[in-house]
Tab-separated table of C-alpha atoms in Angstrom:
chain	number	residue	atom	x	y	z
C	228	MET	CA	-172.788	-69.510	113.911
C	229	ARG	CA	-169.637	-67.420	114.312
C	230	THR	CA	-167.504	-67.718	117.456
C	231	VAL	CA	-164.187	-66.188	118.479
C	232	VAL	CA	-161.493	-68.851	118.886
C	233	VAL	CA	-157.916	-68.754	120.163
C	234	ASP	CA	-155.809	-71.515	118.620
C	235	GLY	CA	-152.337	-70.475	119.744
C	236	PRO	CA	-150.356	-67.623	121.292
C	237	ARG	CA	-151.849	-64.342	120.017
C	238	SER	CA	-153.751	-66.222	117.318
C	239	ILE	CA	-157.404	-65.135	117.208
C	240	ARG	CA	-159.842	-66.101	114.494
C	241	VAL	CA	-163.597	-65.986	114.014
C	242	ASP	CA	-164.648	-69.588	113.386
C	243	THR	CA	-167.891	-70.978	111.987
C	244	ARG	CA	-169.372	-73.761	114.104
C	245	PRO	CA	-172.752	-75.527	114.378
C	246	ASP	CA	-175.430	-73.674	116.312
C	247	PRO	CA	-175.615	-74.908	119.941
C	248	ALA	CA	-178.407	-77.200	121.121
C	249	LEU	CA	-180.439	-76.612	124.274
C	250	PRO	CA	-178.320	-77.770	127.236
C	251	GLY	CA	-181.173	-79.676	128.899
C	252	ASP	CA	-184.738	-78.911	129.911
C	253	ASP	CA	-183.536	-76.188	132.289
C	254	GLY	CA	-181.372	-74.454	129.669
C	255	ALA	CA	-181.716	-71.631	127.167
C	256	ILE	CA	-180.197	-70.414	123.918
C	257	ILE	CA	-179.203	-66.744	123.800
C	258	GLU	CA	-178.631	-64.639	120.706
C	259	VAL	CA	-175.684	-62.539	121.845
C	260	THR	CA	-176.047	-58.818	121.192
C	261	ALA	CA	-172.887	-57.655	123.002
C	262	ALA	CA	-169.879	-59.351	124.561
C	263	GLY	CA	-166.853	-58.090	126.438
C	264	ILE	CA	-163.158	-58.934	126.253
C	265	CYS	CA	-162.001	-59.564	129.810
C	266	GLY	CA	-158.479	-59.333	131.150
C	267	SER	CA	-158.668	-63.013	132.075
C	268	ASP	CA	-159.319	-63.865	128.394
C	269	LEU	CA	-155.808	-62.589	127.754
C	270	HIS	CA	-154.354	-65.477	129.743
C	271	PHE	CA	-155.393	-67.788	126.896
C	272	TYR	CA	-154.333	-65.237	124.279
C	273	GLU	CA	-150.904	-64.796	125.880
C	274	ALA	CA	-150.506	-68.560	126.494
C	275	ASP	CA	-150.377	-68.306	130.291
C	276	PHE	CA	-152.782	-71.257	130.517
C	277	PRO	CA	-152.303	-74.659	128.840
C	278	MET	CA	-154.416	-75.007	125.702
C	279	PRO	CA	-154.284	-78.432	124.014
C	280	ASP	CA	-157.157	-77.531	121.658
C	281	PRO	CA	-158.583	-74.305	120.234
C	282	ILE	CA	-160.866	-72.602	122.766
C	283	ALA	CA	-164.001	-70.573	122.072
C	284	LEU	CA	-163.474	-67.423	124.117
C	285	GLY	CA	-165.552	-65.067	126.211
C	286	HIS	CA	-167.622	-65.132	129.393
C	287	GLU	CA	-169.300	-61.707	129.391
C	288	ALA	CA	-172.514	-61.506	127.362
C	289	ILE	CA	-175.939	-59.968	127.102
C	290	GLY	CA	-178.501	-60.911	124.500
C	291	THR	CA	-181.989	-62.068	123.598
C	292	VAL	CA	-183.511	-65.416	124.504
C	293	VAL	CA	-184.352	-67.432	121.379
C	294	ASP	CA	-185.247	-70.817	122.944
C	295	VAL	CA	-185.820	-72.299	126.406
C	296	GLY	CA	-186.261	-75.753	127.885
C	297	THR	CA	-189.543	-76.966	129.357
C	298	GLU	CA	-188.389	-76.385	132.962
C	299	VAL	CA	-187.348	-72.742	132.531
C	300	ARG	CA	-189.657	-70.391	134.445
C	301	THR	CA	-188.091	-66.922	134.663
C	302	VAL	CA	-187.380	-66.054	131.022
C	303	ARG	CA	-188.956	-66.746	127.663
C	304	PRO	CA	-188.081	-66.194	123.994
C	305	GLY	CA	-187.790	-62.504	123.189
C	306	ASP	CA	-186.573	-61.459	126.654
C	307	ARG	CA	-183.390	-59.398	126.805
C	308	VAL	CA	-181.072	-60.869	129.432
C	309	MET	CA	-177.725	-60.664	131.166
C	310	VAL	CA	-175.696	-63.880	131.487
C	311	SER	CA	-173.637	-64.557	134.608
C	312	SER	CA	-170.081	-65.375	133.603
C	313	VAL	CA	-169.872	-67.996	136.373
C	314	THR	CA	-172.334	-70.898	136.322
C	315	GLY	CA	-173.676	-73.360	138.862
C	316	CYS	CA	-176.329	-76.068	138.828
C	317	GLY	CA	-178.835	-73.653	140.366
C	318	ALA	CA	-180.472	-76.356	142.488
C	319	CYS	CA	-178.086	-77.230	145.344
C	320	PRO	CA	-177.641	-75.615	148.790
C	321	GLY	CA	-174.465	-73.952	147.527
C	322	CYS	CA	-176.301	-72.255	144.668
C	323	ALA	CA	-179.012	-71.218	147.127
C	324	THR	CA	-176.470	-68.703	148.441
C	325	ARG	CA	-176.584	-67.097	144.960
C	326	ASP	CA	-172.816	-67.644	144.689
C	327	PRO	CA	-172.131	-70.106	141.848
C	328	VAL	CA	-168.643	-70.843	143.177
C	329	MET	CA	-170.353	-72.636	146.082
C	330	CYS	CA	-172.150	-75.053	143.720
C	331	TYR	CA	-171.905	-78.615	145.056
C	332	ALA	CA	-171.465	-79.932	141.524
C	333	GLY	CA	-168.666	-77.464	140.821
C	334	PHE	CA	-168.849	-74.124	139.040
C	335	GLN	CA	-167.897	-73.440	135.439
C	336	ILE	CA	-167.051	-70.318	133.460
C	337	PHE	CA	-168.087	-69.659	129.879
C	338	GLY	CA	-165.240	-69.614	127.394
C	339	GLY	CA	-162.988	-71.912	129.380
C	340	GLY	CA	-163.312	-75.031	127.262
C	341	LEU	CA	-166.273	-77.016	128.663
C	342	LEU	CA	-168.937	-74.364	128.041
C	343	GLY	CA	-169.216	-72.370	124.830
C	344	GLY	CA	-167.657	-68.958	124.464
C	345	ALA	CA	-169.748	-65.819	124.861
C	346	GLN	CA	-167.990	-63.973	122.021
C	347	ALA	CA	-170.293	-65.604	119.496
C	348	ASP	CA	-173.607	-65.262	117.693
C	349	LEU	CA	-175.304	-67.788	119.986
C	350	LEU	CA	-174.664	-69.094	123.503
C	351	ALA	CA	-176.093	-72.171	125.225
C	352	VAL	CA	-176.818	-71.429	128.913
C	353	PRO	CA	-177.445	-74.271	131.381
C	354	ALA	CA	-179.672	-73.754	134.452
C	355	ALA	CA	-181.107	-70.644	132.841
C	356	ASP	CA	-183.243	-69.602	135.813
C	357	PHE	CA	-180.048	-69.310	137.875
C	358	GLN	CA	-177.688	-67.902	135.243
C	359	LEU	CA	-179.926	-65.324	133.531
C	360	LEU	CA	-181.458	-62.050	134.659
C	361	LYS	CA	-183.942	-60.087	132.575
C	362	MET	CA	-182.439	-56.789	131.533
C	363	PRO	CA	-183.440	-54.300	134.250
C	364	GLU	CA	-185.029	-51.017	133.230
C	365	GLY	CA	-182.657	-48.093	132.990
C	366	ILE	CA	-179.529	-50.238	132.617
C	367	THR	CA	-177.320	-49.493	129.597
C	368	THR	CA	-175.590	-52.076	127.423
C	369	GLU	CA	-172.223	-51.210	128.958
C	370	GLN	CA	-173.537	-51.397	132.523
C	371	ALA	CA	-175.216	-54.729	131.794
C	372	LEU	CA	-171.995	-56.218	130.428
C	373	LEU	CA	-170.081	-55.027	133.483
C	374	LEU	CA	-172.742	-56.702	135.648
C	375	THR	CA	-171.940	-60.081	134.087
C	376	ASP	CA	-168.431	-60.149	135.585
C	377	ASN	CA	-166.196	-57.098	136.124
C	378	LEU	CA	-168.450	-55.047	138.403
C	379	PRO	CA	-169.460	-57.978	140.655
C	380	THR	CA	-165.768	-58.880	140.847
C	381	GLY	CA	-164.727	-55.361	141.857
C	382	TRP	CA	-167.666	-55.043	144.245
C	383	ALA	CA	-166.828	-58.338	145.969
C	384	ALA	CA	-163.154	-57.358	146.080
C	385	ALA	CA	-164.034	-54.221	148.016
C	386	GLN	CA	-166.488	-56.035	150.297
C	387	ARG	CA	-163.867	-58.629	151.206
C	388	ALA	CA	-161.147	-56.023	151.766
C	389	ASP	CA	-162.516	-55.015	155.208
C	390	ILE	CA	-162.473	-51.312	154.316
C	391	PRO	CA	-163.026	-49.177	157.416
C	392	LEU	CA	-165.232	-46.115	157.009
C	393	GLY	CA	-162.911	-43.242	156.223
C	394	GLY	CA	-160.030	-45.642	155.625
C	395	THR	CA	-157.321	-45.902	152.995
C	396	VAL	CA	-157.379	-48.405	150.145
C	397	ALA	CA	-154.813	-49.135	147.454
C	398	VAL	CA	-156.030	-50.628	144.168
C	399	PHE	CA	-153.338	-52.322	142.085
C	400	GLY	CA	-154.145	-52.428	138.370
C	401	LEU	CA	-156.527	-50.029	136.622
C	402	GLY	CA	-158.075	-52.222	133.960
C	403	ALA	CA	-161.823	-52.770	134.033
C	404	VAL	CA	-161.807	-54.851	137.229
C	405	GLY	CA	-159.465	-52.434	138.961
C	406	LEU	CA	-161.609	-49.438	138.013
C	407	CYS	CA	-164.728	-51.260	139.230
C	408	SER	CA	-162.879	-52.033	142.463
C	409	LEU	CA	-161.896	-48.375	142.794
C	410	ARG	CA	-165.474	-47.183	142.387
C	411	SER	CA	-166.723	-49.874	144.762
C	412	ALA	CA	-164.148	-48.978	147.422
C	413	GLN	CA	-165.150	-45.331	147.240
C	414	PHE	CA	-168.823	-46.251	147.571
C	415	GLN	CA	-168.162	-48.611	150.465
C	416	GLY	CA	-166.524	-45.996	152.650
C	417	ALA	CA	-162.902	-45.408	151.664
C	418	ALA	CA	-161.847	-41.806	152.148
C	419	THR	CA	-158.591	-42.230	150.214
C	420	VAL	CA	-157.981	-44.598	147.308
C	421	PHE	CA	-154.454	-44.960	145.963
C	422	ALA	CA	-154.735	-46.031	142.305
C	423	VAL	CA	-151.656	-47.929	141.124
C	424	ASP	CA	-150.716	-48.669	137.524
C	425	ARG	CA	-147.851	-48.238	135.053
C	426	VAL	CA	-149.925	-46.527	132.353
C	427	ASP	CA	-150.350	-42.754	132.476
C	428	GLY	CA	-153.729	-42.768	130.734
C	429	ARG	CA	-155.179	-45.162	133.272
C	430	LEU	CA	-153.721	-43.187	136.150
C	431	ASN	CA	-155.255	-40.005	134.734
C	432	ARG	CA	-158.669	-41.681	134.499
C	433	ALA	CA	-158.438	-42.764	138.134
C	434	ALA	CA	-157.461	-39.246	139.169
C	435	GLU	CA	-160.549	-37.884	137.404
C	436	TRP	CA	-162.587	-40.228	139.589
C	437	GLY	CA	-161.100	-38.812	142.784
C	438	ALA	CA	-158.341	-41.335	143.427
C	439	THR	CA	-154.702	-40.579	144.204
C	440	PRO	CA	-152.657	-41.908	141.268
C	441	ILE	CA	-149.358	-43.658	141.966
C	442	LYS	CA	-147.150	-45.175	139.300
C	443	ALA	CA	-146.068	-48.745	140.038
C	444	PRO	CA	-144.056	-49.926	141.905
C	445	ALA	CA	-145.894	-48.128	144.666
C	446	VAL	CA	-144.931	-49.522	148.065
C	447	GLU	CA	-142.636	-46.659	149.073
C	448	ALA	CA	-145.141	-44.004	147.961
C	449	ILE	CA	-148.016	-45.672	149.838
C	450	LEU	CA	-145.937	-46.031	153.005
C	451	ALA	CA	-144.844	-42.403	152.743
C	452	ALA	CA	-148.427	-41.219	152.268
C	453	THR	CA	-149.620	-43.180	155.315
C	454	GLY	CA	-146.847	-42.204	157.720
C	455	GLY	CA	-145.069	-45.513	157.252
C	456	ARG	CA	-148.034	-47.587	158.369
C	457	GLY	CA	-149.487	-48.779	155.066
C	458	ALA	CA	-152.990	-48.835	153.593
C	459	ASP	CA	-155.872	-50.265	155.604
C	460	ALA	CA	-156.731	-52.496	152.647
C	461	VAL	CA	-155.210	-53.415	149.307
C	462	ILE	CA	-157.109	-54.757	146.297
C	463	ASP	CA	-154.928	-56.554	143.759
C	464	ALA	CA	-156.610	-56.703	140.363
C	465	VAL	CA	-153.413	-57.890	138.630
C	466	ALA	CA	-152.085	-60.862	140.645
C	467	THR	CA	-148.607	-61.137	139.217
C	468	ASP	CA	-145.809	-62.164	141.564
C	469	ALA	CA	-144.689	-58.529	141.650
C	470	SER	CA	-148.130	-57.044	142.370
C	471	LEU	CA	-148.949	-59.636	145.040
C	472	THR	CA	-145.636	-59.003	146.784
C	473	ASP	CA	-146.172	-55.239	146.641
C	474	ALA	CA	-149.745	-55.602	147.912
C	475	LEU	CA	-148.594	-57.577	150.953
C	476	ASN	CA	-145.863	-55.036	151.659
C	477	ALA	CA	-148.133	-52.004	151.185
C	478	VAL	CA	-150.888	-53.059	153.610
C	479	ARG	CA	-150.707	-52.039	157.265
C	480	PRO	CA	-150.284	-54.556	160.105
C	481	GLY	CA	-153.661	-56.191	160.693
C	482	GLY	CA	-154.893	-55.088	157.250
C	483	THR	CA	-156.456	-57.094	154.448
C	484	VAL	CA	-155.243	-57.891	150.949
C	485	SER	CA	-158.134	-58.789	148.630
C	486	VAL	CA	-157.043	-60.478	145.408
C	487	VAL	CA	-159.241	-60.687	142.308
C	488	GLY	CA	-156.548	-60.682	139.637
C	489	VAL	CA	-155.962	-63.989	137.858
C	490	HIS	CA	-152.518	-65.435	138.574
C	491	ASP	CA	-150.714	-67.713	136.128
C	492	MET	CA	-150.200	-71.457	136.654
C	493	ASN	CA	-146.936	-71.096	138.598
C	494	PRO	CA	-146.701	-71.156	142.416
C	495	PHE	CA	-146.468	-67.785	144.162
C	496	PRO	CA	-143.578	-67.420	146.648
C	497	LEU	CA	-145.618	-66.214	149.630
C	498	ASN	CA	-143.708	-64.696	152.542
C	499	ALA	CA	-145.859	-66.596	155.018
C	500	LEU	CA	-143.749	-65.648	158.048
C	501	GLY	CA	-143.995	-61.934	157.249
C	502	CYS	CA	-147.774	-62.198	156.840
C	503	LEU	CA	-148.048	-64.110	160.123
C	504	ILE	CA	-145.970	-61.634	162.105
C	505	ARG	CA	-147.956	-58.681	160.724
C	506	SER	CA	-151.353	-60.418	161.112
C	507	ILE	CA	-152.259	-59.932	157.457
C	508	THR	CA	-155.569	-61.255	156.144
C	509	LEU	CA	-155.319	-62.554	152.576
C	510	ARG	CA	-158.511	-63.205	150.618
C	511	MET	CA	-158.914	-64.416	147.036
C	512	THR	CA	-162.254	-64.121	145.326
C	513	THR	CA	-164.063	-65.323	142.232
C	514	ALA	CA	-167.080	-63.096	141.639
C	515	PRO	CA	-170.364	-64.178	143.283
C	516	VAL	CA	-172.107	-62.637	140.272
C	517	GLN	CA	-175.735	-63.561	140.928
C	518	ARG	CA	-175.548	-62.569	144.593
C	519	THR	CA	-174.357	-59.059	143.744
C	520	TRP	CA	-177.148	-58.247	141.292
C	521	ALA	CA	-179.693	-57.381	144.006
C	522	GLU	CA	-177.293	-54.755	145.354
C	523	LEU	CA	-175.693	-53.427	142.193
C	524	VAL	CA	-178.680	-53.056	139.862
C	525	PRO	CA	-180.545	-50.539	142.085
C	526	LEU	CA	-177.334	-48.586	142.695
C	527	LEU	CA	-176.750	-48.261	138.958
C	528	GLN	CA	-180.393	-47.418	138.250
C	529	SER	CA	-180.348	-44.648	140.848
C	530	GLY	CA	-177.070	-43.239	139.558
C	531	ARG	CA	-175.440	-43.517	142.990
C	532	LEU	CA	-172.822	-45.919	141.625
C	533	ASP	CA	-171.141	-44.641	138.455
C	534	VAL	CA	-169.116	-46.955	136.209
C	535	ASP	CA	-169.493	-45.030	132.971
C	536	GLY	CA	-166.319	-44.636	130.948
C	537	ILE	CA	-164.865	-48.101	131.577
C	538	PHE	CA	-165.821	-49.354	128.115
C	539	THR	CA	-163.670	-47.359	125.733
C	540	THR	CA	-163.844	-49.253	122.422
C	541	SER	CA	-166.552	-51.022	120.405
C	542	LEU	CA	-165.810	-53.356	117.486
C	543	PRO	CA	-167.776	-55.814	115.377
C	544	LEU	CA	-167.252	-59.484	116.225
C	545	ASP	CA	-165.361	-60.060	112.983
C	546	GLU	CA	-162.666	-57.651	114.223
C	547	ALA	CA	-162.053	-59.627	117.429
C	548	ALA	CA	-158.359	-60.040	116.609
C	549	LYS	CA	-157.989	-56.259	116.548
C	550	GLY	CA	-159.803	-56.061	119.867
C	551	TYR	CA	-157.516	-58.587	121.526
C	552	ALA	CA	-154.420	-56.800	120.264
C	553	ALA	CA	-155.760	-53.547	121.708
C	554	ALA	CA	-156.600	-55.216	125.029
C	555	GLU	CA	-153.132	-56.739	125.268
C	556	ALA	CA	-151.527	-53.333	124.721
C	557	ARG	CA	-153.071	-52.262	128.061
C	558	SER	CA	-152.980	-48.637	127.015
C	559	GLY	CA	-154.748	-45.718	128.571
C	560	ASP	CA	-156.962	-45.412	125.513
C	561	ASP	CA	-158.288	-48.986	125.267
C	562	VAL	CA	-159.384	-50.096	128.732
C	563	LYS	CA	-162.371	-52.320	127.933
C	564	ILE	CA	-163.389	-53.696	124.531
C	565	LEU	CA	-166.996	-54.401	123.520
C	566	LEU	CA	-167.716	-56.805	120.655
C	567	THR	CA	-171.007	-56.722	118.746
C	568	PRO	CA	-171.978	-59.859	116.790
């Protein structure tokens, strides 16, 4: 099979590797029909994370089941499915919460080294009854891919931001996760959403969705717009030292900063005293993907939650290198890249 591999800084190739075997009696093999390039994939591409060996990339995939183990009950060959980007054992009390991060055995993410990458022809999925969901009726390919990671991440970011009804929220970073966070914050009761980015095209897209665009750095503008008090909640979908510092400075006393951006491997210089004095709540979240599906799927099916327009570019798998270069450019034109094996 073909699989997208990163073997050095900004070095992407499509490798040929043996087809995967069933990962146990509870596992499945998926023929991938669409995969997404996520902002967190760029940390490998840009060498933010250590990488002693080439890594098969990707954790966002939908596809068709081609084989299942004897213990799999919820899907069968021929079913179209979504694959949760985050995996758990599916059998412990932690997984019973439908949040794979709570797995007693420890969670894993596809495309991180131990599990195969989702940007491939085939993907081996352990604990298939927990990781897979049959493709719901009325859900598009783009919506389904967002449901594997970015939309649950943005939805959880907004839920954990303690947004008061009619309150103000600032979203830092308008990539796919940031745009999903923006939409989720609006749906969950924010009256005003400040959308912060450095790229005009992304700011324009946020403005079209009813947000107030602010070019980064944004602390002074947010304080001015809120009478010096700060936003009720801040969602940081970037998580650089600069964005985290700005997020903590832009939130009001007693407010919440909800972080879903992926920081690098270096320590962050937290102003703990300032956060203490201002009674700031700081939350960091990895997406509870499976738990969000029961909420998000009906909202998408009904049209009440709209995430159309986040995927901007579609490329064949063999042009993955072009896709990664476009994603790294972080332009207003190429927000989210879809790869088709």
